[in-house]
């Protein structure tokens, strides 16, 4: 078979995706100051590629809002493949009924705090979330940022001031630090295992001056490399800055409240066990400036996946809350204490894109432009090389994007054996009349009718079950 032999280079799958004129027009629109767009005829992979391409060309945070936690995880895995793990944050939350049952995930909480850390440090990311997490109230940006301890060598701190603040933001004092959320004090040395860090740090003082900050191995307790500064994030999303007894008294004095016992028990759990999750229903009383995660970011672009399903997910969550709390919490509109109103979800979003398969999924929402992609999901061949080869002969234009050179050789052999003409090329020299094979370590599949189909090794070969992309909260056991 005729082949184009050359040094094989790695290609960014986004560059291949951007060959499409509709994609080019869409991306041009996302450079405008304000817009509300609808991308129709999309698939999940086209959704992710549109989001990733938009992120690459704009100097701002990008939110990707999925209808539920499951789809948020699927999106997160794909975004990590396309853009790299370090460019993605996951912001997902347990349902409120799980919170009341005390079966919440510390891993997810630490993922959310890691997202907040990226925002505070202004590290632009794609933030993958879902409807109820996106609408979950938080402390105001100022209140949460107040909980960050900014440590720098040669700066002055009272050791006891750091100890008090660590306790205030959720850390527990122990004899030896070996888990996230712990700290210990020995003379002029403070060990802390910060949230959003894979290693603990050791702070050495010379009286009231920080002399050194070093990472250390929590198993051997030996110090490792020296660092000049470190931002210690809170362990909890809710920090009580004001007088706790006054907050409780204010809650108990609400006119329609007739159930002080539940309020008292929730705050006892907080004081004794550091359990802040149940306080979410009081957050608008704890902080009158409470807001959603999107309000932490001034310059942002928000992608909404399937707004109809998001509406359904929100209504179901509100119904569950209303039924669960009915007769237990006599506050008016308890469901609106736990989530912001979905139907005014975009009031502070000036740049937004709705993603859907059908026009009618945008009922009641005004948009400035509609972009059609006529996308389809690529067939999963799973080692059926006969069907794979037969389909290639019928297709107008195909790119086979593979993640290593061994797979390129294997696919080339398959095509040779089936007498299929192909070219091994790069993303900027694609031959539209042949099957193109290229190396792309960030490849995902997509199809746009009558234009292009990209197939990856995930569709060609039978895949062994793979591990999920790891959370940043690296330790399974935590102290909270």
Short mmCIF file of C-alpha atoms in Angstrom, two decimals, residues 17 55 79 84 112 128 146 149 151 155 158 170 196 232 240 247 256 268 336 344 385 407 421 423 440 458 476:
data_model
loop_
_atom_site.label_atom_id
_atom_site.label_comp_id
_atom_site.label_asym_id
_atom_site.label_seq_id
_atom_site.Cartn_x
_atom_site.Cartn_y
_atom_site.Cartn_z
CA UNK A 17 -11.10 19.29 15.33
CA UNK A 55 -10.45 27.28 26.92
CA UNK A 79 -10.99 16.61 29.71
CA UNK A 84 -3.99 17.37 30.67
CA UNK A 112 -13.97 21.20 45.59
CA UNK A 128 -16.09 20.41 35.60
CA UNK A 146 -9.71 34.82 54.84
CA UNK A 149 -2.84 30.85 55.65
CA UNK A 151 3.23 31.17 54.71
CA UNK A 155 7.82 36.39 57.46
CA UNK A 158 3.16 34.06 66.31
CA UNK A 170 -10.77 22.71 60.40
CA UNK A 196 -4.92 20.13 48.40
CA UNK A 232 -2.55 26.38 53.50
CA UNK A 240 -17.60 30.08 61.46
CA UNK A 247 -25.59 32.39 65.21
CA UNK A 256 -41.43 30.22 62.04
CA UNK A 268 -22.99 19.97 68.33
CA UNK A 336 -33.82 27.55 48.52
CA UNK A 344 -32.03 32.38 37.41
CA UNK A 385 -11.15 -5.62 12.39
CA UNK A 407 -0.42 1.13 17.82
CA UNK A 421 -4.81 3.01 1.07
CA UNK A 423 -1.16 7.94 4.78
CA UNK A 440 -2.05 12.07 19.13
CA UNK A 458 -10.36 3.01 22.28
CA UNK A 476 -7.85 7.64 51.08
#
